[in-house]
Amino acid sequence: MAKPGGSSSGGSGGSSSEPFSIGSQLLVLLSADSAALAVYSEGQLLRHKVHTGYTVRQQQGKAQATYERQGGGARSVGGSIRARETRRLFQAAAATLAGWEGDVAGCSLLFRSGSVRAWNELYAARSPPVPVDRRDPRWQPVGLSMRRPRLEDAERAFAALSTGTLWERLQ
């Protein structure tokens, strides 16, 4: 028996009276000096937070953590501040995600952007830990690069991820 307003043929030509639900999605956009986090529910921005930090060496344009990994070390007061800011930035991002644990658990898809090093820094933050495993199968790449993610970048990424074209195959 056909649903009211639906197609009795079972094909794709009819319309359904039940709206299509896209559920909730989490976007985590990371860079060396900022993190943009957003939760969308049914296509609407539910909550967001942007964390920034003084972590990039201004003259060299590299993150302090990268400089230290290459043998530079934090030998100056500025280097020590940048190293501390790097830890604070990713700790704050992890704390925000932990605070959103209920929303994150209800997300059908998790979208990520950022370098492997930035993700390593995020998951190195242990108190509180990130509420979702880095190997969770819901993680999908955003596919857009963002130098310093902000809310506008999260909105642009979500629009790109949630827009598509459906093609009907003609027989």
Tab-separated table of N, CA and C in Angstrom:
chain	number	residue	atom	x	y	z
A	1	MET	N	0.845	-1.172	0.000
A	1	MET	CA	0.000	0.000	0.000
A	1	MET	C	0.893	1.238	0.000
A	2	ALA	N	0.516	2.221	-0.779
A	2	ALA	CA	1.329	3.423	-0.917
A	2	ALA	C	1.090	4.376	0.239
A	3	LYS	N	2.120	5.111	0.612
A	3	LYS	CA	1.991	6.135	1.633
A	3	LYS	C	1.249	7.318	1.038
A	4	PRO	N	0.504	8.067	1.845
A	4	PRO	CA	-0.169	9.253	1.326
A	4	PRO	C	0.860	10.230	0.767
A	5	GLY	N	0.613	10.675	-0.443
A	5	GLY	CA	1.518	11.627	-1.078
A	5	GLY	C	2.723	10.969	-1.700
A	6	GLY	N	2.864	9.664	-1.550
A	6	GLY	CA	4.020	8.957	-2.084
A	6	GLY	C	3.700	8.311	-3.411
A	7	SER	N	4.647	7.633	-3.962
A	7	SER	CA	4.498	6.963	-5.240
A	7	SER	C	4.142	5.508	-4.997
A	8	SER	N	3.143	5.021	-5.713
A	8	SER	CA	2.747	3.628	-5.560
A	8	SER	C	3.603	2.712	-6.412
A	9	SER	N	4.372	3.284	-7.329
A	9	SER	CA	5.185	2.462	-8.220
A	9	SER	C	6.489	2.017	-7.566
A	10	GLY	N	6.847	2.640	-6.453
A	10	GLY	CA	8.088	2.280	-5.779
A	10	GLY	C	9.306	2.874	-6.453
A	11	GLY	N	9.136	3.620	-7.519
A	11	GLY	CA	10.255	4.227	-8.232
A	11	GLY	C	10.671	5.531	-7.604
A	12	SER	N	11.580	6.215	-8.283
A	12	SER	CA	12.083	7.470	-7.749
A	12	SER	C	11.316	8.669	-8.275
A	13	GLY	N	10.236	8.435	-9.018
A	13	GLY	CA	9.512	9.544	-9.617
A	13	GLY	C	8.569	10.240	-8.671
A	14	GLY	N	8.188	9.622	-7.561
A	14	GLY	CA	7.218	10.217	-6.654
A	14	GLY	C	7.882	11.017	-5.567
A	15	SER	N	7.036	11.680	-4.774
A	15	SER	CA	7.562	12.430	-3.643
A	15	SER	C	7.050	11.790	-2.367
A	16	SER	N	7.773	11.924	-1.315
A	16	SER	CA	7.408	11.339	-0.041
A	16	SER	C	6.879	12.429	0.868
A	17	SER	N	5.888	12.089	1.675
A	17	SER	CA	5.351	13.073	2.605
A	17	SER	C	6.249	13.229	3.823
A	18	GLU	N	7.165	12.289	4.027
A	18	GLU	CA	8.078	12.371	5.155
A	18	GLU	C	9.336	13.132	4.745
A	19	PRO	N	9.720	14.161	5.532
A	19	PRO	CA	10.932	14.911	5.175
A	19	PRO	C	12.177	14.054	5.373
A	20	PHE	N	13.159	14.315	4.556
A	20	PHE	CA	14.437	13.618	4.649
A	20	PHE	C	15.247	14.252	5.773
A	21	SER	N	15.769	13.456	6.666
A	21	SER	CA	16.551	13.951	7.792
A	21	SER	C	18.037	13.729	7.527
A	22	ILE	N	18.824	14.798	7.675
A	22	ILE	CA	20.267	14.643	7.490
A	22	ILE	C	20.993	14.493	8.820
A	23	GLY	N	20.284	14.636	9.928
A	23	GLY	CA	20.897	14.439	11.235
A	23	GLY	C	21.855	15.553	11.615
A	24	SER	N	22.849	15.197	12.395
A	24	SER	CA	23.828	16.164	12.902
A	24	SER	C	25.213	15.846	12.366
A	25	GLN	N	26.001	16.893	12.191
A	25	GLN	CA	27.372	16.753	11.723
A	25	GLN	C	28.280	17.650	12.559
A	26	LEU	N	29.508	17.190	12.757
A	26	LEU	CA	30.533	17.957	13.458
A	26	LEU	C	31.616	18.334	12.465
A	27	LEU	N	32.039	19.598	12.494
A	27	LEU	CA	33.178	20.046	11.699
A	27	LEU	C	34.287	20.458	12.654
A	28	VAL	N	35.485	19.937	12.437
A	28	VAL	CA	36.665	20.320	13.213
A	28	VAL	C	37.727	20.746	12.204
A	29	LEU	N	38.004	22.040	12.172
A	29	LEU	CA	38.978	22.604	11.239
A	29	LEU	C	40.165	23.102	12.055
A	30	LEU	N	41.331	22.516	11.819
A	30	LEU	CA	42.519	22.839	12.607
A	30	LEU	C	43.617	23.450	11.752
A	31	SER	N	44.375	24.346	12.356
A	31	SER	CA	45.623	24.830	11.768
A	31	SER	C	46.600	25.001	12.922
A	32	ALA	N	47.796	25.467	12.631
A	32	ALA	CA	48.806	25.618	13.679
A	32	ALA	C	48.408	26.663	14.707
A	33	ASP	N	47.600	27.658	14.308
A	33	ASP	CA	47.277	28.728	15.246
A	33	ASP	C	45.797	28.956	15.486
A	34	SER	N	44.923	28.077	14.994
A	34	SER	CA	43.504	28.228	15.293
A	34	SER	C	42.756	26.921	15.093
A	35	ALA	N	41.599	26.860	15.741
A	35	ALA	CA	40.718	25.702	15.626
A	35	ALA	C	39.290	26.224	15.548
A	36	ALA	N	38.575	25.839	14.501
A	36	ALA	CA	37.168	26.204	14.353
A	36	ALA	C	36.351	24.928	14.502
A	37	LEU	N	35.416	24.943	15.433
A	37	LEU	CA	34.592	23.782	15.734
A	37	LEU	C	33.134	24.175	15.532
A	38	ALA	N	32.355	23.304	14.917
A	38	ALA	CA	30.942	23.609	14.685
A	38	ALA	C	30.129	22.328	14.657
A	39	VAL	N	28.925	22.408	15.215
A	39	VAL	CA	27.966	21.307	15.152
A	39	VAL	C	26.758	21.816	14.387
A	40	TYR	N	26.367	21.067	13.379
A	40	TYR	CA	25.182	21.373	12.592
A	40	TYR	C	24.141	20.303	12.850
A	41	SER	N	22.886	20.721	12.991
A	41	SER	CA	21.785	19.786	13.159
A	41	SER	C	20.727	20.117	12.120
A	42	GLU	N	20.395	19.143	11.297
A	42	GLU	CA	19.410	19.316	10.219
A	42	GLU	C	19.750	20.519	9.342
A	43	GLY	N	21.034	20.729	9.102
A	43	GLY	CA	21.485	21.792	8.216
A	43	GLY	C	21.610	23.159	8.863
A	44	GLN	N	21.297	23.276	10.143
A	44	GLN	CA	21.371	24.553	10.849
A	44	GLN	C	22.522	24.521	11.853
A	45	LEU	N	23.221	25.639	11.957
A	45	LEU	CA	24.316	25.744	12.919
A	45	LEU	C	23.744	25.673	14.328
A	46	LEU	N	24.139	24.661	15.069
A	46	LEU	CA	23.645	24.461	16.431
A	46	LEU	C	24.551	25.167	17.438
A	47	ARG	N	25.860	24.978	17.291
A	47	ARG	CA	26.832	25.628	18.161
A	47	ARG	C	28.170	25.708	17.445
A	48	HIS	N	28.978	26.674	17.850
A	48	HIS	CA	30.307	26.804	17.255
A	48	HIS	C	31.248	27.467	18.255
A	49	LYS	N	32.527	27.266	18.029
A	49	LYS	CA	33.563	27.898	18.849
A	49	LYS	C	34.835	27.978	18.021
A	50	VAL	N	35.489	29.127	18.082
A	50	VAL	CA	36.775	29.311	17.413
A	50	VAL	C	37.818	29.625	18.484
A	51	HIS	N	38.887	28.867	18.484
A	51	HIS	CA	40.004	29.097	19.404
A	51	HIS	C	41.193	29.575	18.575
A	52	THR	N	41.898	30.579	19.080
A	52	THR	CA	43.097	31.059	18.395
A	52	THR	C	44.231	31.151	19.406
A	53	GLY	N	45.434	31.199	18.892
A	53	GLY	CA	46.589	31.304	19.770
A	53	GLY	C	47.771	31.915	19.048
A	54	TYR	N	48.674	32.468	19.828
A	54	TYR	CA	49.911	33.043	19.305
A	54	TYR	C	50.931	31.917	19.241
A	55	THR	N	50.938	31.197	18.117
A	55	THR	CA	51.792	30.014	18.011
A	55	THR	C	52.735	30.057	16.823
A	56	VAL	N	52.554	31.004	15.926
A	56	VAL	CA	53.341	31.040	14.689
A	56	VAL	C	54.476	32.039	14.823
A	57	ARG	N	55.672	31.627	14.439
A	57	ARG	CA	56.838	32.503	14.434
A	57	ARG	C	56.656	33.513	13.306
A	58	GLN	N	56.491	34.771	13.646
A	58	GLN	CA	56.101	35.787	12.676
A	58	GLN	C	57.087	35.942	11.514
A	59	GLN	N	58.357	35.944	11.764
A	59	GLN	CA	59.311	36.156	10.679
A	59	GLN	C	59.464	34.927	9.787
A	60	GLN	N	59.389	33.742	10.369
A	60	GLN	CA	59.574	32.517	9.595
A	60	GLN	C	58.259	31.958	9.070
A	61	GLY	N	57.143	32.302	9.699
A	61	GLY	CA	55.845	31.813	9.253
A	61	GLY	C	55.572	30.364	9.610
A	62	LYS	N	56.400	29.775	10.471
A	62	LYS	CA	56.190	28.388	10.883
A	62	LYS	C	55.675	28.362	12.313
A	63	ALA	N	54.960	27.297	12.631
A	63	ALA	CA	54.497	27.124	14.002
A	63	ALA	C	55.688	26.842	14.906
A	64	GLN	N	55.592	27.270	16.156
A	64	GLN	CA	56.667	27.029	17.113
A	64	GLN	C	56.924	25.535	17.276
A	65	ALA	N	55.872	24.727	17.271
A	65	ALA	CA	56.043	23.277	17.426
A	65	ALA	C	56.866	22.703	16.274
A	66	THR	N	56.652	23.193	15.066
A	66	THR	CA	57.430	22.736	13.908
A	66	THR	C	58.889	23.127	14.072
A	67	TYR	N	59.130	24.355	14.522
A	67	TYR	CA	60.487	24.846	14.738
A	67	TYR	C	61.215	23.982	15.766
A	68	GLU	N	60.517	23.627	16.845
A	68	GLU	CA	61.132	22.806	17.889
A	68	GLU	C	61.412	21.390	17.402
A	69	ARG	N	60.524	20.831	16.591
A	69	ARG	CA	60.745	19.483	16.059
A	69	ARG	C	61.954	19.438	15.136
A	70	GLN	N	62.276	20.554	14.506
A	70	GLN	CA	63.417	20.604	13.594
A	70	GLN	C	64.711	20.919	14.340
A	71	GLY	N	64.664	20.883	15.655
A	71	GLY	CA	65.874	21.075	16.448
A	71	GLY	C	66.091	22.483	16.935
A	72	GLY	N	65.127	23.370	16.724
A	72	GLY	CA	65.292	24.758	17.136
A	72	GLY	C	65.176	24.962	18.630
A	73	GLY	N	64.187	24.355	19.228
A	73	GLY	CA	63.993	24.508	20.665
A	73	GLY	C	63.522	25.901	21.028
A	74	ALA	N	62.856	26.002	22.149
A	74	ALA	CA	62.360	27.294	22.625
A	74	ALA	C	63.441	27.939	23.480
A	75	ARG	N	64.306	28.725	22.859
A	75	ARG	CA	65.422	29.335	23.579
A	75	ARG	C	65.111	30.753	24.036
A	76	SER	N	64.007	31.297	23.597
A	76	SER	CA	63.680	32.670	23.956
A	76	SER	C	62.371	32.699	24.736
A	77	VAL	N	62.091	33.846	25.306
A	77	VAL	CA	60.825	34.023	26.010
A	77	VAL	C	59.675	33.885	25.018
A	78	GLY	N	59.840	34.461	23.834
A	78	GLY	CA	58.803	34.353	22.805
A	78	GLY	C	58.548	32.909	22.408
A	79	GLY	N	59.623	32.130	22.273
A	79	GLY	CA	59.477	30.716	21.927
A	79	GLY	C	58.747	29.942	23.010
A	80	SER	N	59.047	30.264	24.257
A	80	SER	CA	58.360	29.610	25.375
A	80	SER	C	56.881	29.975	25.397
A	81	ILE	N	56.581	31.232	25.119
A	81	ILE	CA	55.180	31.669	25.072
A	81	ILE	C	54.442	30.951	23.952
A	82	ARG	N	55.067	30.874	22.781
A	82	ARG	CA	54.406	30.200	21.652
A	82	ARG	C	54.190	28.719	21.935
A	83	ALA	N	55.151	28.063	22.582
A	83	ALA	CA	55.000	26.648	22.929
A	83	ALA	C	53.848	26.461	23.916
A	84	ARG	N	53.763	27.351	24.901
A	84	ARG	CA	52.671	27.283	25.874
A	84	ARG	C	51.328	27.566	25.200
A	85	GLU	N	51.297	28.534	24.295
A	85	GLU	CA	50.068	28.860	23.566
A	85	GLU	C	49.607	27.701	22.684
A	86	THR	N	50.550	26.961	22.100
A	86	THR	CA	50.188	25.794	21.289
A	86	THR	C	49.468	24.769	22.150
A	87	ARG	N	50.015	24.483	23.318
A	87	ARG	CA	49.364	23.528	24.225
A	87	ARG	C	47.993	24.039	24.656
A	88	ARG	N	47.909	25.331	24.981
A	88	ARG	CA	46.641	25.917	25.415
A	88	ARG	C	45.586	25.855	24.316
A	89	LEU	N	45.979	26.159	23.078
A	89	LEU	CA	45.046	26.148	21.952
A	89	LEU	C	44.407	24.776	21.778
A	90	PHE	N	45.222	23.747	21.703
A	90	PHE	CA	44.674	22.414	21.452
A	90	PHE	C	43.995	21.840	22.691
A	91	GLN	N	44.433	22.245	23.878
A	91	GLN	CA	43.738	21.844	25.106
A	91	GLN	C	42.344	22.469	25.133
A	92	ALA	N	42.236	23.738	24.737
A	92	ALA	CA	40.934	24.410	24.708
A	92	ALA	C	40.006	23.767	23.680
A	93	ALA	N	40.550	23.402	22.525
A	93	ALA	CA	39.729	22.741	21.503
A	93	ALA	C	39.236	21.388	22.009
A	94	ALA	N	40.107	20.635	22.667
A	94	ALA	CA	39.712	19.334	23.222
A	94	ALA	C	38.654	19.515	24.309
A	95	ALA	N	38.803	20.543	25.139
A	95	ALA	CA	37.825	20.803	26.199
A	95	ALA	C	36.469	21.178	25.609
A	96	THR	N	36.467	21.957	24.537
A	96	THR	CA	35.207	22.308	23.882
A	96	THR	C	34.527	21.061	23.348
A	97	LEU	N	35.284	20.210	22.668
A	97	LEU	CA	34.706	18.966	22.146
A	97	LEU	C	34.194	18.083	23.282
A	98	ALA	N	34.916	18.032	24.389
A	98	ALA	CA	34.466	17.239	25.538
A	98	ALA	C	33.167	17.811	26.109
A	99	GLY	N	33.040	19.131	26.113
A	99	GLY	CA	31.810	19.767	26.574
A	99	GLY	C	30.625	19.495	25.661
A	100	TRP	N	30.912	19.229	24.414
A	100	TRP	CA	29.864	18.915	23.435
A	100	TRP	C	29.685	17.410	23.269
A	101	GLU	N	30.157	16.612	24.205
A	101	GLU	CA	30.194	15.154	24.047
A	101	GLU	C	28.851	14.565	23.624
A	102	GLY	N	27.758	15.037	24.203
A	102	GLY	CA	26.435	14.533	23.827
A	102	GLY	C	26.103	14.825	22.377
A	103	ASP	N	26.407	16.046	21.935
A	103	ASP	CA	26.156	16.411	20.538
A	103	ASP	C	27.054	15.613	19.597
A	104	VAL	N	28.313	15.454	19.988
A	104	VAL	CA	29.269	14.721	19.145
A	104	VAL	C	28.841	13.264	18.999
A	105	ALA	N	28.379	12.663	20.092
A	105	ALA	CA	27.940	11.261	20.044
A	105	ALA	C	26.751	11.081	19.106
A	106	GLY	N	25.910	12.110	18.990
A	106	GLY	CA	24.736	12.026	18.128
A	106	GLY	C	24.990	12.377	16.674
A	107	CYS	N	26.211	12.741	16.330
A	107	CYS	CA	26.522	13.131	14.950
A	107	CYS	C	26.654	11.903	14.058
A	108	SER	N	26.039	11.993	12.884
A	108	SER	CA	26.143	10.890	11.928
A	108	SER	C	27.446	10.960	11.143
A	109	LEU	N	27.982	12.163	10.961
A	109	LEU	CA	29.246	12.351	10.250
A	109	LEU	C	30.111	13.348	11.006
A	110	LEU	N	31.413	13.122	10.955
A	110	LEU	CA	32.395	14.016	11.552
A	110	LEU	C	33.343	14.443	10.440
A	111	PHE	N	33.464	15.740	10.230
A	111	PHE	CA	34.329	16.244	9.168
A	111	PHE	C	35.558	16.894	9.782
A	112	ARG	N	36.724	16.642	9.166
A	112	ARG	CA	37.987	17.145	9.700
A	112	ARG	C	38.797	17.822	8.604
A	113	SER	N	39.573	18.790	9.042
A	113	SER	CA	40.507	19.459	8.150
A	113	SER	C	41.708	19.864	8.987
A	114	GLY	N	42.876	19.801	8.389
A	114	GLY	CA	44.084	20.193	9.099
A	114	GLY	C	45.183	19.173	8.901
A	115	SER	N	46.385	19.571	9.253
A	115	SER	CA	47.541	18.700	9.071
A	115	SER	C	47.543	17.581	10.112
A	116	VAL	N	48.278	16.533	9.809
A	116	VAL	CA	48.432	15.422	10.750
A	116	VAL	C	49.050	15.935	12.046
A	117	ARG	N	49.979	16.864	11.946
A	117	ARG	CA	50.620	17.413	13.146
A	117	ARG	C	49.613	18.124	14.037
A	118	ALA	N	48.704	18.892	13.426
A	118	ALA	CA	47.680	19.580	14.218
A	118	ALA	C	46.771	18.565	14.910
A	119	TRP	N	46.410	17.499	14.217
A	119	TRP	CA	45.565	16.463	14.814
A	119	TRP	C	46.306	15.733	15.929
A	120	ASN	N	47.609	15.522	15.758
A	120	ASN	CA	48.396	14.909	16.830
A	120	ASN	C	48.396	15.794	18.074
A	121	GLU	N	48.508	17.100	17.879
A	121	GLU	CA	48.470	18.037	19.005
A	121	GLU	C	47.113	17.983	19.704
A	122	LEU	N	46.032	17.911	18.927
A	122	LEU	CA	44.692	17.848	19.521
A	122	LEU	C	44.539	16.594	20.373
A	123	TYR	N	44.946	15.452	19.834
A	123	TYR	CA	44.785	14.202	20.572
A	123	TYR	C	45.827	14.035	21.677
A	124	ALA	N	46.862	14.862	21.692
A	124	ALA	CA	47.825	14.839	22.796
A	124	ALA	C	47.245	15.513	24.037
A	125	ALA	N	46.223	16.355	23.842
A	125	ALA	CA	45.544	16.996	24.973
A	125	ALA	C	44.754	15.922	25.713
A	126	ARG	N	45.138	15.634	26.933
A	126	ARG	CA	44.576	14.490	27.657
A	126	ARG	C	43.545	14.851	28.720
A	127	SER	N	43.489	16.104	29.150
A	127	SER	CA	42.544	16.402	30.220
A	127	SER	C	41.719	17.636	29.876
A	128	PRO	N	40.517	17.498	29.418
A	128	PRO	CA	39.826	16.235	29.144
A	128	PRO	C	40.220	15.703	27.774
A	129	PRO	N	40.090	14.412	27.591
A	129	PRO	CA	40.418	13.852	26.277
A	129	PRO	C	39.335	14.174	25.250
A	130	VAL	N	39.700	14.124	23.987
A	130	VAL	CA	38.738	14.325	22.902
A	130	VAL	C	37.724	13.182	22.986
A	131	PRO	N	36.411	13.482	22.942
A	131	PRO	CA	35.403	12.448	23.188
A	131	PRO	C	35.168	11.461	22.054
A	132	VAL	N	35.898	11.570	20.970
A	132	VAL	CA	35.714	10.641	19.854
A	132	VAL	C	37.082	10.145	19.396
A	133	ASP	N	37.179	8.864	19.145
A	133	ASP	CA	38.443	8.252	18.741
A	133	ASP	C	38.868	8.772	17.372
A	134	ARG	N	40.146	8.951	17.189
A	134	ARG	CA	40.640	9.459	15.898
A	134	ARG	C	40.429	8.459	14.775
A	135	ARG	N	40.203	7.185	15.099
A	135	ARG	CA	39.956	6.160	14.077
A	135	ARG	C	38.465	5.885	13.883
A	136	ASP	N	37.611	6.716	14.467
A	136	ASP	CA	36.165	6.548	14.320
A	136	ASP	C	35.815	6.595	12.829
A	137	PRO	N	35.038	5.633	12.335
A	137	PRO	CA	34.727	5.594	10.898
A	137	PRO	C	33.865	6.757	10.413
A	138	ARG	N	33.304	7.526	11.328
A	138	ARG	CA	32.500	8.685	10.911
A	138	ARG	C	33.359	9.841	10.413
A	139	TRP	N	34.666	9.858	10.740
A	139	TRP	CA	35.546	10.943	10.296
A	139	TRP	C	35.687	10.914	8.781
A	140	GLN	N	35.472	12.066	8.169
A	140	GLN	CA	35.634	12.243	6.729
A	140	GLN	C	36.447	13.514	6.493
A	141	PRO	N	37.291	13.535	5.475
A	141	PRO	CA	38.039	14.767	5.187
A	141	PRO	C	37.129	15.832	4.576
A	142	VAL	N	37.411	17.085	4.896
A	142	VAL	CA	36.648	18.197	4.328
A	142	VAL	C	37.025	18.397	2.870
A	143	GLY	N	38.307	18.322	2.555
A	143	GLY	CA	38.751	18.498	1.176
A	143	GLY	C	38.958	19.943	0.770
A	144	LEU	N	38.895	20.860	1.714
A	144	LEU	CA	39.161	22.275	1.451
A	144	LEU	C	40.277	22.712	2.395
A	145	SER	N	41.196	23.517	1.877
A	145	SER	CA	42.272	23.985	2.750
A	145	SER	C	41.892	25.342	3.334
A	146	MET	N	42.266	25.540	4.584
A	146	MET	CA	41.989	26.782	5.291
A	146	MET	C	43.233	27.180	6.056
A	147	ARG	N	43.729	28.362	5.791
A	147	ARG	CA	44.959	28.812	6.439
A	147	ARG	C	44.738	29.036	7.934
A	148	ARG	N	43.745	29.828	8.267
A	148	ARG	CA	43.399	30.092	9.669
A	148	ARG	C	41.891	29.945	9.805
A	149	PRO	N	41.419	28.761	10.170
A	149	PRO	CA	39.973	28.518	10.199
A	149	PRO	C	39.225	29.443	11.158
A	150	ARG	N	38.129	29.957	10.666
A	150	ARG	CA	37.209	30.791	11.437
A	150	ARG	C	35.795	30.272	11.179
A	151	LEU	N	34.798	30.911	11.788
A	151	LEU	CA	33.413	30.488	11.603
A	151	LEU	C	33.017	30.546	10.131
A	152	GLU	N	33.451	31.581	9.430
A	152	GLU	CA	33.109	31.705	8.009
A	152	GLU	C	33.633	30.505	7.215
A	153	ASP	N	34.805	30.015	7.577
A	153	ASP	CA	35.373	28.846	6.904
A	153	ASP	C	34.556	27.594	7.206
A	154	ALA	N	34.085	27.471	8.444
A	154	ALA	CA	33.240	26.328	8.801
A	154	ALA	C	31.936	26.379	8.012
A	155	GLU	N	31.359	27.563	7.886
A	155	GLU	CA	30.115	27.699	7.119
A	155	GLU	C	30.347	27.389	5.645
A	156	ARG	N	31.463	27.862	5.107
A	156	ARG	CA	31.786	27.583	3.706
A	156	ARG	C	32.012	26.093	3.491
A	157	ALA	N	32.714	25.451	4.411
A	157	ALA	CA	32.965	24.013	4.299
A	157	ALA	C	31.661	23.230	4.398
A	158	PHE	N	30.794	23.611	5.343
A	158	PHE	CA	29.527	22.890	5.486
A	158	PHE	C	28.669	23.055	4.237
A	159	ALA	N	28.648	24.263	3.681
A	159	ALA	CA	27.875	24.488	2.455
A	159	ALA	C	28.405	23.619	1.320
A	160	ALA	N	29.716	23.523	1.197
A	160	ALA	CA	30.306	22.699	0.135
A	160	ALA	C	30.023	21.220	0.366
A	161	LEU	N	30.041	20.792	1.622
A	161	LEU	CA	29.821	19.379	1.932
A	161	LEU	C	28.357	18.974	1.815
A	162	SER	N	27.453	19.910	2.040
A	162	SER	CA	26.036	19.559	2.059
A	162	SER	C	25.309	19.909	0.770
A	163	THR	N	26.033	20.374	-0.222
A	163	THR	CA	25.426	20.715	-1.499
A	163	THR	C	25.875	19.705	-2.536
A	164	GLY	N	24.955	19.283	-3.326
A	164	GLY	CA	25.304	18.316	-4.360
A	164	GLY	C	24.271	18.324	-5.469
A	165	THR	N	24.496	17.520	-6.441
A	165	THR	CA	23.582	17.388	-7.562
A	165	THR	C	23.180	15.934	-7.686
A	166	LEU	N	21.899	15.708	-7.815
A	166	LEU	CA	21.388	14.359	-8.021
A	166	LEU	C	21.076	14.177	-9.496
A	167	TRP	N	21.526	13.096	-10.030
A	167	TRP	CA	21.266	12.777	-11.423
A	167	TRP	C	20.382	11.544	-11.476
A	168	GLU	N	19.347	11.621	-12.287
A	168	GLU	CA	18.493	10.461	-12.478
A	168	GLU	C	18.912	9.789	-13.768
A	169	ARG	N	19.120	8.524	-13.676
A	169	ARG	CA	19.546	7.765	-14.847
A	169	ARG	C	18.340	7.492	-15.739
A	170	LEU	N	18.439	7.902	-16.977
A	170	LEU	CA	17.359	7.674	-17.935
A	170	LEU	C	17.532	6.310	-18.565
A	171	GLN	N	16.440	5.583	-18.678
A	171	GLN	CA	16.524	4.236	-19.246
A	171	GLN	C	15.886	4.155	-20.601
